[in-house]
Short mmCIF file of C-alpha atoms in Angstrom, two decimals:
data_model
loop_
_atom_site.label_atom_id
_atom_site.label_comp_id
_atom_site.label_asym_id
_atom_site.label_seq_id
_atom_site.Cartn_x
_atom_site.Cartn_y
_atom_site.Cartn_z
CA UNK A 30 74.47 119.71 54.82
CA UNK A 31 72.23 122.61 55.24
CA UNK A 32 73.10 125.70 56.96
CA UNK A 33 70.69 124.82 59.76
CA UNK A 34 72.43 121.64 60.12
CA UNK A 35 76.08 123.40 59.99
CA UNK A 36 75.19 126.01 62.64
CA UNK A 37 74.09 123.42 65.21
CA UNK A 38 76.75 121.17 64.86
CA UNK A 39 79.16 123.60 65.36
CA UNK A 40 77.40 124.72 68.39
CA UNK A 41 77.15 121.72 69.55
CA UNK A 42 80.91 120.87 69.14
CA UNK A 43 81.90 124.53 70.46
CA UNK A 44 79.35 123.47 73.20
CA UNK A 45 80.94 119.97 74.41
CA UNK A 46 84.89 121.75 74.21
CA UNK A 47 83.24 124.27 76.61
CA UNK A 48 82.43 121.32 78.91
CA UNK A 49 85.55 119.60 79.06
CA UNK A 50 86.95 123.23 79.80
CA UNK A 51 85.02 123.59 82.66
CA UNK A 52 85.57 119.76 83.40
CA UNK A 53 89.11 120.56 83.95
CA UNK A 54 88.74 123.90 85.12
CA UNK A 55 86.81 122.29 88.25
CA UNK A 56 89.07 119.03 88.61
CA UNK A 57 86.47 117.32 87.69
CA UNK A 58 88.32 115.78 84.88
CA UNK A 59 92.09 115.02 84.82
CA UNK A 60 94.45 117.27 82.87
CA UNK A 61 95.96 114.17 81.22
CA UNK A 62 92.96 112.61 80.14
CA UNK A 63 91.21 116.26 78.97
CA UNK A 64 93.91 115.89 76.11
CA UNK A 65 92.34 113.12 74.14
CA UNK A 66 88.64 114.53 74.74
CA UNK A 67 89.81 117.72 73.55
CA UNK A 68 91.37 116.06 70.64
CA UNK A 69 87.75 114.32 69.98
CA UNK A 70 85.83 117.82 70.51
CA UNK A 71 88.31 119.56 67.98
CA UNK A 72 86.88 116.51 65.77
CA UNK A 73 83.78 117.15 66.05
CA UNK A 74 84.16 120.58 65.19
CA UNK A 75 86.17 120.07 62.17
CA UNK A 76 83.49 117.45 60.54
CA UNK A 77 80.99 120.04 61.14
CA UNK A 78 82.50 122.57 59.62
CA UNK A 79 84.18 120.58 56.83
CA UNK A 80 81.85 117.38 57.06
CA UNK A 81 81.15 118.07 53.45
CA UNK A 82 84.37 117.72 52.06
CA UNK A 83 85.84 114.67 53.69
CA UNK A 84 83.78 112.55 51.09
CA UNK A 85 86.08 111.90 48.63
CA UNK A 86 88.55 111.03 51.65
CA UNK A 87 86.04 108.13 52.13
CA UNK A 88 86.06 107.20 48.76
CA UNK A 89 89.52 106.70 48.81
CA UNK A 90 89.33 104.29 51.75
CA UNK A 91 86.94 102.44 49.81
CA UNK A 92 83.13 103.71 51.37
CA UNK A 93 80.20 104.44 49.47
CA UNK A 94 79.14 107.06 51.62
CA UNK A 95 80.79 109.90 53.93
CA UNK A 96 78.41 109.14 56.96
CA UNK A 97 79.35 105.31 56.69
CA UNK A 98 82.64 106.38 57.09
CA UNK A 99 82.36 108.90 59.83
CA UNK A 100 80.41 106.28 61.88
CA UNK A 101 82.92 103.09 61.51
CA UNK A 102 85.82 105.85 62.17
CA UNK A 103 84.00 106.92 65.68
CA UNK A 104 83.29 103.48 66.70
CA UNK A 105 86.41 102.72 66.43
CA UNK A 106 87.58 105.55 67.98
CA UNK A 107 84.77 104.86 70.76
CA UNK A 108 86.24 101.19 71.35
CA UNK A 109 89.79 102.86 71.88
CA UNK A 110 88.55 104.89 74.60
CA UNK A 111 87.33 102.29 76.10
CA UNK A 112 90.15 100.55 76.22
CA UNK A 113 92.07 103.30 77.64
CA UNK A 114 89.50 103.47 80.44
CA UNK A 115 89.58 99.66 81.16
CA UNK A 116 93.69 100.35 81.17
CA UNK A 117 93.44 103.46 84.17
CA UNK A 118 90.88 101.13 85.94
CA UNK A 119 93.17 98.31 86.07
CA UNK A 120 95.87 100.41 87.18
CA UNK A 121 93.58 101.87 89.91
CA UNK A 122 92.30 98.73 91.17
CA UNK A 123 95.64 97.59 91.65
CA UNK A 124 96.38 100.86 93.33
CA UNK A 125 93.60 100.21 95.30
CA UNK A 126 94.49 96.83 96.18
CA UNK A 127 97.87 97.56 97.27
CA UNK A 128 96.61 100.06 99.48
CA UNK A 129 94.31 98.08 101.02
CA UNK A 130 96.51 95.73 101.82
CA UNK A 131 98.81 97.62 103.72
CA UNK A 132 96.02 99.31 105.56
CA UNK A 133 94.86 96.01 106.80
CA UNK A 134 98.87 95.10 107.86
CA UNK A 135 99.24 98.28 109.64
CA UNK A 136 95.89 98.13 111.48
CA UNK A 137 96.92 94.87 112.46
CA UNK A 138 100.57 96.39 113.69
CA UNK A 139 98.92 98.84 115.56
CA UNK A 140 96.38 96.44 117.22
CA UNK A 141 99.23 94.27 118.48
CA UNK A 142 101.54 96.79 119.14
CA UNK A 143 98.75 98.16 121.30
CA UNK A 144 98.17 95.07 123.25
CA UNK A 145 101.28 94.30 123.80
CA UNK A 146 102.07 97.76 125.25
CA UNK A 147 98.95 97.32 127.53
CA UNK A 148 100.32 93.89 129.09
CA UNK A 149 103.53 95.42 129.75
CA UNK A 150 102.35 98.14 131.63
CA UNK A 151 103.33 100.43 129.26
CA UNK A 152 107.04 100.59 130.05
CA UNK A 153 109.69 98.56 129.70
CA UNK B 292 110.50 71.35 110.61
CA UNK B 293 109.17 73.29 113.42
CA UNK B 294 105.19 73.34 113.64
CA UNK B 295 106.03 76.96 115.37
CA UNK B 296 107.71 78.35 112.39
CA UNK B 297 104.56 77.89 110.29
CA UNK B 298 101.74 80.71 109.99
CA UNK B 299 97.93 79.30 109.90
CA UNK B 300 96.05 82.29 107.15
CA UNK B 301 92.55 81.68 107.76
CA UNK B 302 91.03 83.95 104.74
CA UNK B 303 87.21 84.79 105.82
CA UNK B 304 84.71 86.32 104.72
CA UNK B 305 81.14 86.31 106.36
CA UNK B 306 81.81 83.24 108.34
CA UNK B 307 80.81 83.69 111.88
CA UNK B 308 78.96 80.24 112.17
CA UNK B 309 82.11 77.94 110.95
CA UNK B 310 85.35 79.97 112.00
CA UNK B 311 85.38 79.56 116.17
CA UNK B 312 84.75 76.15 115.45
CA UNK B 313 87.48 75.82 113.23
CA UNK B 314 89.75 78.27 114.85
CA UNK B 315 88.91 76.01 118.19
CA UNK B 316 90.48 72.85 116.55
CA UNK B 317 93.72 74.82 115.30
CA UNK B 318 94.07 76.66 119.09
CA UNK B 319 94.36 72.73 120.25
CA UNK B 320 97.28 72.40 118.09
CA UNK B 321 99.15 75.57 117.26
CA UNK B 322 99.77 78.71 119.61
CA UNK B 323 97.67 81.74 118.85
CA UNK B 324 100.33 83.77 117.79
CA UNK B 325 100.51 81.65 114.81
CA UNK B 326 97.09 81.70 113.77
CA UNK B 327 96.20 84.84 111.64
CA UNK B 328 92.66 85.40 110.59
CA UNK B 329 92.27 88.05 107.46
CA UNK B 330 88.90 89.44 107.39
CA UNK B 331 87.76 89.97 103.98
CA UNK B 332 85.62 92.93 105.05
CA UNK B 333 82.91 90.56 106.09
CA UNK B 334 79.98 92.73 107.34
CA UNK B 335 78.83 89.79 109.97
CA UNK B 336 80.63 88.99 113.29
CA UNK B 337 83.53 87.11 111.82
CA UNK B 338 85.93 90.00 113.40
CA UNK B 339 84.31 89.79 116.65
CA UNK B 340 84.54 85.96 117.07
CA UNK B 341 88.50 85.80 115.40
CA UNK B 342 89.28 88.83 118.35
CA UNK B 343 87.54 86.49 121.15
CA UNK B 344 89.36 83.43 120.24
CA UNK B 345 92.77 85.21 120.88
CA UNK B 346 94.26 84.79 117.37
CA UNK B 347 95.84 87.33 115.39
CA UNK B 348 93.43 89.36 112.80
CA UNK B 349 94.03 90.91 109.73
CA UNK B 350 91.08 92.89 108.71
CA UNK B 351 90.81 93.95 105.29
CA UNK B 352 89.48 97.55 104.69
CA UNK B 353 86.79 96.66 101.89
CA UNK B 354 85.90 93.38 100.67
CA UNK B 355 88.66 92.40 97.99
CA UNK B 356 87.93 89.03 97.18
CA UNK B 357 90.10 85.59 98.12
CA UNK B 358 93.43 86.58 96.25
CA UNK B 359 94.13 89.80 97.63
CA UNK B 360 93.28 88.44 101.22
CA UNK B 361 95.28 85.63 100.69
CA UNK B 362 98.46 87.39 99.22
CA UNK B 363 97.69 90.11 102.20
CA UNK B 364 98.44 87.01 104.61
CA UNK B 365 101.58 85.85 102.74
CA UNK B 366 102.60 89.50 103.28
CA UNK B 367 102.02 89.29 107.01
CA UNK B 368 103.55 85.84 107.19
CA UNK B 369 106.87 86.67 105.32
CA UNK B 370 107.25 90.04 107.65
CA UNK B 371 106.86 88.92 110.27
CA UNK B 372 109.58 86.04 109.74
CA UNK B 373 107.43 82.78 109.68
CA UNK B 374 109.12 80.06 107.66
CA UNK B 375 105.97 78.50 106.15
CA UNK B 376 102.65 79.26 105.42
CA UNK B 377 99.71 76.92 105.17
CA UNK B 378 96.12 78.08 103.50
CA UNK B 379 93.15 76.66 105.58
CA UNK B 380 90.05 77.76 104.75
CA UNK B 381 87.63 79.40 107.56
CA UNK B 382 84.59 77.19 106.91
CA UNK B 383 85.38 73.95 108.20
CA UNK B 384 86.07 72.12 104.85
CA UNK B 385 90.08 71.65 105.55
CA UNK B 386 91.05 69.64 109.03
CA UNK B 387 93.23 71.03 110.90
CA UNK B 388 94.52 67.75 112.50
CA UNK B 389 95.44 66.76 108.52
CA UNK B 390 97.90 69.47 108.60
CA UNK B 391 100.67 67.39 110.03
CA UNK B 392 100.15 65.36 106.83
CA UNK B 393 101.15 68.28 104.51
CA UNK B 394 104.03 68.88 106.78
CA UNK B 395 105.19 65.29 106.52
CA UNK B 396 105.12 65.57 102.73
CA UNK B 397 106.60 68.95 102.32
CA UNK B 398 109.69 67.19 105.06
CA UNK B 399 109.92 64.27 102.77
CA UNK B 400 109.56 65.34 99.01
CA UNK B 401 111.57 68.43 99.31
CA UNK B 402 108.77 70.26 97.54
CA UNK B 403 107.66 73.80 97.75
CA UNK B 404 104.40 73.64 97.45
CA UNK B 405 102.48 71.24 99.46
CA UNK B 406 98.54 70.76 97.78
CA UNK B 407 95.78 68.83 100.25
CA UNK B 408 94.21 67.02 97.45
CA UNK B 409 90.68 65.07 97.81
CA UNK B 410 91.05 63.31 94.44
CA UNK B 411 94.81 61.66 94.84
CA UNK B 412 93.07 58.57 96.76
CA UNK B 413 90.36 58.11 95.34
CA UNK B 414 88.96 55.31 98.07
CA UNK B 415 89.81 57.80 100.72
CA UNK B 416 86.30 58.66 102.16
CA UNK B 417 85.39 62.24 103.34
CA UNK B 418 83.54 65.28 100.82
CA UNK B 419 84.09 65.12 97.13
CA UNK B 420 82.60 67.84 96.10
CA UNK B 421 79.26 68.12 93.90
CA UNK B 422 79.41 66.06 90.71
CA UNK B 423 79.62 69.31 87.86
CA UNK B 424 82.14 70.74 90.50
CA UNK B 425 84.47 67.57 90.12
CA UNK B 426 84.41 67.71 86.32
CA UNK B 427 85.42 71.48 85.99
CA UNK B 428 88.21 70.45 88.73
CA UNK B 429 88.96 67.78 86.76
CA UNK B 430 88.96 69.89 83.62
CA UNK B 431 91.64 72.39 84.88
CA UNK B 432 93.94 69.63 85.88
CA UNK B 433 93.92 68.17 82.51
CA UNK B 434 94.62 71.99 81.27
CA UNK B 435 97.45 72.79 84.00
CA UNK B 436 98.97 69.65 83.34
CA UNK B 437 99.25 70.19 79.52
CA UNK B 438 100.50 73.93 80.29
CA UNK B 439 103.08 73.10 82.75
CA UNK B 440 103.65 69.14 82.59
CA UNK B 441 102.83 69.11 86.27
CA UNK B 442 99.82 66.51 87.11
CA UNK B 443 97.67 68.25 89.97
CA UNK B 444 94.77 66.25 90.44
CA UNK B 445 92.66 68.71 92.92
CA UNK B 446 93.05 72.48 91.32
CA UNK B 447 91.13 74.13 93.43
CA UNK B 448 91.83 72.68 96.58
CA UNK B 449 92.82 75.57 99.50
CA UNK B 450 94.24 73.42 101.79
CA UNK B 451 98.21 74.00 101.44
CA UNK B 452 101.10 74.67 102.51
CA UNK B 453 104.41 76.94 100.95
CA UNK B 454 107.76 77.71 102.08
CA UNK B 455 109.45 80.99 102.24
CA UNK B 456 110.52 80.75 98.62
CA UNK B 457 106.50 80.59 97.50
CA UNK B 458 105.67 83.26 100.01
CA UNK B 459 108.15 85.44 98.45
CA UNK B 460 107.11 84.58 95.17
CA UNK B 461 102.97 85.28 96.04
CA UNK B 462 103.27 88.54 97.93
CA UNK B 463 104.91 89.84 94.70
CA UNK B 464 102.50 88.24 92.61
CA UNK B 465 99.41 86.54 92.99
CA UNK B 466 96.17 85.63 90.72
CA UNK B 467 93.30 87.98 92.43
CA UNK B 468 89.70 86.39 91.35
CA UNK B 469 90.06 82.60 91.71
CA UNK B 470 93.36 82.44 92.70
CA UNK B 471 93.69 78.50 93.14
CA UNK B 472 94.75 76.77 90.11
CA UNK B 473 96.66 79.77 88.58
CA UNK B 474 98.65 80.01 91.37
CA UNK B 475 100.04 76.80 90.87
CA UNK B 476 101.03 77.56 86.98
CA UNK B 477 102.71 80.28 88.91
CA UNK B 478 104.76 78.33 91.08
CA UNK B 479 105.30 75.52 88.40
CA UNK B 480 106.67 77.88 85.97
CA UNK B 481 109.44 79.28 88.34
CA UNK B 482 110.53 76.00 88.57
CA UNK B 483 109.51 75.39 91.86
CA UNK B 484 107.94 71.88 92.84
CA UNK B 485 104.36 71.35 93.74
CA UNK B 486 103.26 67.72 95.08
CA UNK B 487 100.21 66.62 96.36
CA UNK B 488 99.04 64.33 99.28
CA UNK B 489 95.52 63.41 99.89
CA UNK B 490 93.51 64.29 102.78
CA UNK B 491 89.57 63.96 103.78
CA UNK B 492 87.59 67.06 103.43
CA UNK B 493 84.27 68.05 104.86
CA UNK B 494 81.56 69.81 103.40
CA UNK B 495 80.86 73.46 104.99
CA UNK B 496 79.89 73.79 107.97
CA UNK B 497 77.90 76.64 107.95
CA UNK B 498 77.56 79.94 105.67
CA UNK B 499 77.31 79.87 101.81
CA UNK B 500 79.72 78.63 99.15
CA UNK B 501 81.21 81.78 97.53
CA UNK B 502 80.34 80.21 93.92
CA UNK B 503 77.37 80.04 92.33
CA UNK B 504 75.74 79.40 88.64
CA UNK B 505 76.55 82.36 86.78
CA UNK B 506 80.15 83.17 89.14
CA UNK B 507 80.39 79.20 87.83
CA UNK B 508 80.07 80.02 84.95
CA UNK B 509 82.51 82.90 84.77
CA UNK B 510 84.85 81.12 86.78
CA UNK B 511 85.18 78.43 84.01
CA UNK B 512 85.92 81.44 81.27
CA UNK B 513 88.09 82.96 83.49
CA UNK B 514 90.49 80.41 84.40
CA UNK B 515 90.82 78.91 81.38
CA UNK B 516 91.90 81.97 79.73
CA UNK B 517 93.99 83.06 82.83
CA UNK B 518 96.13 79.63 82.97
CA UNK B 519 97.07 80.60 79.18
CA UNK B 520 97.74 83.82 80.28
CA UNK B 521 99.45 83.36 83.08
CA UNK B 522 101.63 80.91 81.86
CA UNK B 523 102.75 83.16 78.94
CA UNK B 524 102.87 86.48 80.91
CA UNK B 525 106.16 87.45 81.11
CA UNK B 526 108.36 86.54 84.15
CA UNK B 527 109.67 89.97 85.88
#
């Protein structure tokens, strides 16, 4: 890698930890799941700085190249985020759902409670 | 059985043309009281015409699709101490004066699940559905029956009726995006029993069928996979 090439990949990385900082910092972004994108930005920043080295790690797994490796590692760290994602939406929608729900039995409570209280003059 | 001790759920969702018609021919039979209308968040006047026609009305928040409506009404239905709870859909397809007929069956089979069917007699006239409709119903019944050993002729079919047990069992858990045909693996796998009994159906009588080509399409993906899956989820 050249030096140019160093530099702006470490900015870059030092640039994308800064936003999941301020992600967090303006609860935009959940503590809990700042974790594993910090994790990914302190990944980013070690390839750039180090991306030179971790060829003959490749080699070992069997790649002819580094940057074949690099790639097939981050899709497949890609396709577990994703994963993880379709997991919390699941769990939302079924939040949702249940909420919903009851929302729609109380309204109905309410309604009937209402009407009843209205043809019984309001006291018993 | 008593006919009072049985809740109508009459899931809707944008059907303001077909429900006062329907809910018209199940006033002439059953008390209001015991008619419950659950408004899928249907942006027409379905709300409007369930409120005028004196019947009780669940209205959904947001649109959620059938299953959570439905289980919503098996909620209602077991809190508020009915004994049975029969499915009849809002657009005119189910009759209500058939419903003694599930009754009758549920009275004499012992069963827990009662299942209008349009395909158990197959001379019976009325609606049979479209012809590529009948072979995916067809389909899944050849599927559920190899899954469970039970032989369900009409899958899909929303016309039924459940006891307390099966209302117990659905507003724990329920299948949420075509709810029909897993929910019977559901039941069958609990060891409850599940019969059928034919009855004549209509075609709609107004609005829009809720399935088309590509949700067709999906819908044959989907419940194939989610019969295997729900009959090999794990029972908690």
């Amino acid at each position: 890698m050249s030096l140019k090439l160093h530099l702006f990949a470490v900015a870059a990385s030092l640039g994308f930890i800064a936003i999941i900082f301020e992600l967090v910092r303006r609860k935009l972004l959940k503590e809990s799941y700042s974790l594993i994108w910090f994790f990914v930005g302190g990944g980013f920043l070690f390839l750039s700085l180090f991306g030179d080295r971790i060829g003959g790690l490749a080699k070992f797994a069997g790649f002819q190249m580094a940057s074949n490796a690099i790639i097939v590692y981050a899709i497949f760290l890609i396709l577990i985020l994703v994963l993880g994602l379709t997991v919390a939406i699941t769990r939302l929608s079924k939040a949702s759902r249940e909420m919903a729900q009851e929302m729609g039995l109380l309204k109905n409570m309410l309604e009937e409670a209402k009407e009843k209280n209205k043809n019984g003059g309001g006291k018993r | 059985m008593d006919s009072s001790e049985i809740a109508i759920l009459v899931p809707a969702y944008n059907e303001e043309k077909a429900l006062p018609g329907t809910l018209d021919s199940l006033k002439s039979s059953y008390n209001p009281s015991q008619i419950v209308v659950i408004n899928d968040g249907s942006e027409d006047a379905t709300p409007l015409s369930a409120r005028e026609a004196g019947v009780r009305v669940i209205d959904m928040p947001v649109n959620m699709g059938i299953g959570v409506t439905m289980q919503t009404g098996y909620r209602f239905a077991l809190r508020n101490g009915f004994k049975y709870a029969l499915q009849c859909d809002a657009d005119g397809q189910h009759r209500p004066e058939e419903i003694p007929l599930l009754i009758r069956e549920m009275e004499s089979s012992g069963a827990d699940m009662v299942i209008g069917s349009r395909f158990v007699d197959r001379k019976a006239a009325g609606f049979k559905s479209l012809f590529l409709r009948r072979q995916v119903i067809r389909f899944f019944s050849g599927w559920i029956n190899m899954l469970t050993g039970f032989k369900v002729h009409d899958v899909t079919s929303g016309f039924r009726l459940v006891n307390r047990r099966i209302m117990e069992l659905f507003a724990e858990e329920y299948t949420f995006d075509f709810p029909e045909p897993e929910s019977i693996i559901l039941t069958a796998r609990r060891g409850h029993k599940v019969v059928e009994v034919p009855v004549t159906m209509r075609s709609r009588q107004g609005g829009v069928s809720s399935i088309g080509l590509f949700t067709g399409l999906y819908y044959m993906v989907k419940v194939t996979l989610g019969l295997v899956l729900t009959r090999l989820r794990k029972k908690d």
